[in-house]
Amino acid sequence: MKTGFFSSPHVKRLAGCMALAFVLALMIGNQEGSQDDYGLAFRQAIFSPRIILFIVIGLLVFAAMTFWPYITPYLLRPGVRPLAVGGITVLVSQTLLKWSDDGRTGNGKFNSVASKAANTDGLAPMAKLFFSNYLGWILLLVTFGLGAAAILISLRALAWVAAVLGVVGGIWAYTSQAAVRDFLGTPDHSTGGGVALIGYLTLAAAALATALATGDIADTRAFVNRLLAWRPGMPLVVLGLIVGVIAFVQATWFSPQGSNQTLTDTKTFFQGNGLANLAYQYLAWLGYVLFIATLLTAAAASYLRHRILGWVAAGLGAVALLLSLITMYDMTDLAAAAGVDGATGPWQNLGSGAWMACAAFFVLAGAGLVVATLGARDEQGELAPAEAPAARSSDTLSRGFSAPGSSKVFLFVILATALFYPPTATGFWQKVLVSEIGIYVLLAIGLNVVVGWAGLLDLGFIAFYAIGSYTTAYLTGALPFKPPSFLHLSPLLAIPFAIAICLLAGVALGAPTLRLRGDYLAIVTLGFGEIIRITANNNPGNITNGPKGAFGIPHPRIELGPIKFVWGQNNLQYWYLLLVLIVIVVLLFRRLEASRLGRAWAAIREDEVAAQATGINTTRVKLLAFAIGASTSGVAGVFFASQIGYINPENFVLNNSILVVAYVVFGGMGSLPGAMAGAAVLTWLPEFLKDQVPAEDRQMWIGAVVLLMMIFRPAGLIPAKRRAAELRGLNRSSSAEVGAVPEGEGMGVRA
Amino acid sequence: MTDFLNYLILGLTRGSMYALIALGYTLVYGVLQLINFAHSEVFMSGAFGSYIIIHAVVGDGKSLPWFGVPLVFILGLGSGALTGAVIAWSLERVAYRPLRRRGAPKLAFLISAIGMSFFLSQLAGKLFNRFTNNQFPTYFQQNRRVLSIAGADVSVIQLTLIVTAVLMMLFLDRLVSGTKLGRSIRGVAEDAPTAALMGINIDKTISRTFIIGGALGGAAGFLFGTAFTFSNIMGFLPGVKAFAAAVLGGIGNIRGAMIGGLLLGVVENLVPTAPWNGHAWIGIGWTDVVAFVVLVLVLVVRPSGILGERLGRAA
């Protein structure tokens, strides 16, 4: 019986793959069920042609799993991962992303734009060529195929060809999209071309890795480390070069009335209109000169590893950034005064080019700083030893890429994106950025303290968010129960009060439940969250205004003598406020993690009894975890209440608590960058899916993504160092010389 | 007094549902020391599975002869249990076993189960419908009074629910304490490595535990759907309550789950409606608050639940 046909592992696996294919077929498509005919959806899935596609996918998965041990040696070669990432990125940009926002291009996705563009006269010939005869697809296939072939047969010449093709393809794709935009002549926020550029450049980088890798470098990570260690800051210089060239040569700086004016057009536009001299000179020549000067200084500083040159580059970059901002302010202020395109104030009608220039200067200044701060250490030797591993357990960027300065490189890239990308996004994405991504990132940072560091599962975290919001509503007088007049505050001043009250609430929740462990704690915190929400809903003593919630919570404002700043309806303003809050919290928590308290949390997480035996006051430490996590959540609550202006108990349902836990674990428990990345990805995903799948199916896809992530990468997106060690075993070195597949890496196949 | 009895009966009805679902949580917790967050979707799938079968058999149920009623009821119970078992089994294969193989941290299991829970409930919404008040065909008069205790009425469905639930709990109790399978489940719960040394196939035992818990949950889905309404999101609230009930009785403890479920159902219905100066003392709006406050109070006094933990010890 044991040796029967159905107990053969291959048959089982095939059955599993077919089941997977069937479930996938069920997941695709529109809402099909109805109360009268529950079988409809199943019949649609089985008897439609699409089932063939899914059976093929199932068979491919089966083949991949069966032949996994034969594939893995190739997967570890340098360049494989970037090749896969690049190929998928381009594929995504050409299937899912928009290449034009203009209604004349159909749904705006690649195929639709391509078919329109191929038949349009007057489009730039190169762009027309790119879009016609499936050339975009052929280019992708050829580049990817050449890269893959180069890796398979280790042929350097082929890799060089692929690298060149990758660069050409990226530029071609980007300029083609730009040509379409120019042809249509309307402002455009679509990301297809840019993402395709990134994807092609990744492909090129993969091919380069293959071409340049020497025998002693076993995989991509080692190669990237070598690259980062070669000249710290050089990756930032290259990035600054790419972004800056696009900004100064090609991108839109000013776009009133649907026009797309590049830098030179903008100069012509403002010529003789009384623009301040400095700004005019910037538009005319100063901008270019500044860019070239900063670029050269930064490049020289990185190449020569010259500290003083590094400082000069950083200074030049900062000055150039400031001048760019002044120019942008001057010209938009002037345009607003002249009433161009109904502008009501500065910073309107700006195109992406101006912001890209800012980003380029920022990144170049960053490169200078990296060189300036690393120079001293590098003089001692070619490769500085990796930082002491115990000191920063969540600094995973430097775990994966251990070259000196590499975590700073990533930091500057992320900061540049956070600072200068949002102004170029559409209003919809700005709103998402503030009211979904930003707030949940803050909440995830807070919960990471409780769940990730102290190991206490808290399923009622949203309660503190609610407490923070209601505290704000109370202190600003938006509740039926008014505060005494001397306490009537503006929202930002409510932050310390919200922190204090959330600290108390955290202690109040923690104190009676400290004896509980693990899952008992989970259910009690869950209950706490529900108690808070139901209390707000039931409105005892008419304090919370019941299900109607609080209205008219004022927007934040700062009035300190001459400095006066009032937040209004514009989401960008809130984004920068939120960014400041997040940066402050992250800076504080980074210090906290390596502190005595942080280490005590790690100890009670790993083994509470042993921690107690070593003299840690577990009660106090646990309470502090609750209180600190809660106060972060309270800050998020203050921000939320004053940004949105009205709150009701529906904002604080149990589902949100569970989601925040999912974000933290998805990103990587106990890892600060991980928790932030997890929250950002999982809050971004549903909005992204809006264009791809029926709206009500989004949660299903998110569930599937979370599930797959946990199956294939249980430590999360950016695992904490300590967790990764737990999963991998402490003795395994994370070095490049990987001989075999790690145990259990084989998609359920036992090696 | 009549009110009291009415609410007591209502509480017992709901409590027996909680107990049936809680058994699924507690069984899985016993063998894996994990909360199976997707168990509420197993419960939901039972309702849909049995609806499809019953709808196919009786149509709108108007022309069903009287002797068909118990047959259809048993058919529904069976199909609900079968659906629940199948879903729970695949749940274990997809969301738990791969993680177990690579020694994932405990919370990873929780999150994969949450992902599975979202996935299943929304997939059901996509495949069937997203209305919140689907009803089974009315193939018998659910609300007819069968007996009356001191003025309080007990309807057919209430009695059926309580009796079926108690029978299934007794069956499970026998299964776990008296059969070979039950012994292996208790063995794994007590000490998995040692159980493996004694010749117990751990993977199989865990699979079967999920199947048993899933069958109970699926049957509960059918009973719940028959008595009330069913939908793709019906699992969430009873799931949370049943989880609370399992913890209340001592998670991992089968009899504890039964007691915890019944107790929670009775308390959350009796306490908020207790009269005070001629009107309800606390009010129905506070039902969930009362349930959770009771839970917290019990846990503060007895941190490991009423009957304590350990599947092995108590059964």
Short mmCIF file of C-alpha atoms in Angstrom, two decimals, chain A residues 2 23 26-35 38 41-42 451 457 459 512 515-517 519-520 523-524 526-527 530-531 534-535 538 654-655 658-659 661-662 665 669 696-697 699-700 703-704 706-707 710-712 714 727 744-745 748 750, chain B residues 29 35 37 48 51-52 55 94-95 98-99 101-108 110-112 114-116 118-119 122-123 125-131 134-135 204 236 240 243-244 247 251 285-286 288-289 292-293 295-296 299-300 303-304 309:
data_model
loop_
_atom_site.label_atom_id
_atom_site.label_comp_id
_atom_site.label_asym_id
_atom_site.label_seq_id
_atom_site.Cartn_x
_atom_site.Cartn_y
_atom_site.Cartn_z
CA LYS A 2 2.87 2.28 0.82
CA VAL A 23 -6.76 27.67 -7.82
CA LEU A 26 -10.20 30.40 -10.11
CA MET A 27 -8.48 33.56 -8.89
CA ILE A 28 -8.31 35.24 -12.29
CA GLY A 29 -11.24 37.00 -13.84
CA ASN A 30 -14.26 38.92 -12.78
CA GLN A 31 -16.76 38.25 -10.05
CA GLU A 32 -18.57 35.17 -11.25
CA GLY A 33 -20.56 33.71 -8.43
CA SER A 34 -24.22 34.25 -7.85
CA GLN A 35 -26.59 32.94 -5.28
CA TYR A 38 -22.53 28.46 -7.12
CA ALA A 41 -17.23 30.10 -11.22
CA PHE A 42 -15.82 26.60 -11.24
CA VAL A 451 6.38 42.28 18.62
CA LEU A 457 2.33 39.46 20.38
CA LEU A 459 -3.18 42.09 18.42
CA PRO A 512 -2.57 43.00 34.48
CA ARG A 515 1.93 37.07 33.78
CA LEU A 516 0.47 35.86 30.52
CA ARG A 517 2.70 34.66 27.78
CA ASP A 519 -1.01 33.42 22.85
CA TYR A 520 -2.83 34.40 26.02
CA ILE A 523 -6.09 37.31 22.87
CA VAL A 524 -6.08 39.75 25.78
CA LEU A 526 -7.09 41.71 20.95
CA GLY A 527 -9.82 42.07 23.52
CA GLU A 530 -12.09 45.70 20.76
CA ILE A 531 -13.02 47.13 24.17
CA ILE A 534 -16.73 49.42 21.25
CA THR A 535 -16.45 51.93 24.07
CA ASN A 538 -21.19 53.06 22.51
CA LEU A 654 -9.63 44.79 14.70
CA ASN A 655 -8.67 44.05 11.11
CA ILE A 658 -4.02 42.31 12.53
CA LEU A 659 -2.79 44.03 9.39
CA VAL A 661 1.17 42.72 12.80
CA ALA A 662 1.21 41.25 9.30
CA VAL A 665 6.26 40.13 10.24
CA MET A 669 10.32 40.96 12.70
CA GLU A 696 -12.99 43.53 -4.31
CA ASP A 697 -10.42 40.84 -5.10
CA GLN A 699 -7.55 41.37 -0.32
CA MET A 700 -7.43 37.92 -1.84
CA GLY A 703 -3.49 37.26 1.32
CA ALA A 704 -1.82 35.15 -1.34
CA VAL A 706 1.61 37.28 2.38
CA LEU A 707 1.20 33.52 2.33
CA MET A 710 5.93 33.39 4.61
CA ILE A 711 6.38 30.09 2.78
CA PHE A 712 9.45 31.11 0.84
CA PRO A 714 9.69 33.21 6.64
CA LEU A 727 16.65 30.39 10.85
CA GLY A 744 14.85 23.16 3.00
CA GLU A 745 15.44 25.80 0.31
CA GLY A 748 9.59 21.54 -0.16
CA ARG A 750 14.27 17.54 0.50
CA TYR B 29 -2.72 24.31 19.44
CA ILE B 35 -2.98 29.53 16.87
CA PHE B 37 -5.89 31.90 12.57
CA PHE B 48 -20.82 27.09 1.76
CA TYR B 51 -25.24 24.88 1.16
CA ILE B 52 -24.15 23.68 -2.28
CA HIS B 55 -29.39 23.33 -2.46
CA VAL B 94 0.04 24.93 2.15
CA ALA B 95 0.37 27.31 5.08
CA PRO B 98 6.45 24.28 4.38
CA LEU B 99 7.11 26.62 7.29
CA ARG B 101 10.10 22.21 7.31
CA ARG B 102 12.28 25.27 7.46
CA GLY B 103 11.86 25.98 11.15
CA ALA B 104 10.19 29.35 10.74
CA PRO B 105 9.62 31.54 13.80
CA LYS B 106 6.27 31.14 15.49
CA LEU B 107 4.86 34.42 14.28
CA ALA B 108 5.54 33.45 10.67
CA LEU B 110 0.50 33.20 12.47
CA ILE B 111 1.01 35.50 9.51
CA SER B 112 0.82 32.75 6.93
CA ILE B 114 -3.70 35.27 8.42
CA GLY B 115 -2.74 35.42 4.75
CA MET B 116 -4.59 32.16 4.16
CA PHE B 118 -7.79 36.62 3.86
CA PHE B 119 -7.27 34.52 0.79
CA GLN B 122 -12.13 36.58 -0.37
CA LEU B 123 -11.86 33.63 -2.73
CA GLY B 125 -16.58 35.86 -1.94
CA LYS B 126 -15.35 35.79 -5.50
CA LEU B 127 -16.53 32.27 -6.28
CA PHE B 128 -19.92 32.50 -4.59
CA ASN B 129 -21.05 35.94 -3.55
CA ARG B 130 -20.33 38.74 -1.17
CA PHE B 131 -23.81 39.20 0.31
CA ASN B 134 -27.29 34.18 2.57
CA GLN B 135 -29.75 31.68 3.93
CA LYS B 204 0.40 12.34 9.53
CA PHE B 236 -14.34 36.42 11.62
CA VAL B 240 -12.37 35.50 17.45
CA PHE B 243 -10.40 31.65 20.04
CA ALA B 244 -11.20 33.56 23.21
CA VAL B 247 -8.01 30.43 25.72
CA ILE B 251 -5.82 26.41 25.16
CA GLY B 285 -24.19 46.93 22.82
CA TRP B 286 -21.60 45.84 25.36
CA ASP B 288 -18.33 41.82 23.25
CA VAL B 289 -16.85 44.03 25.94
CA PHE B 292 -13.45 40.15 26.76
CA VAL B 293 -13.54 41.57 30.27
CA LEU B 295 -11.71 36.66 29.63
CA VAL B 296 -9.20 39.10 31.08
CA LEU B 299 -6.79 35.00 32.88
CA VAL B 300 -5.59 37.36 35.59
CA PRO B 303 -3.13 32.64 33.66
CA SER B 304 -3.40 29.33 31.86
CA GLU B 309 -3.18 23.74 29.23
#
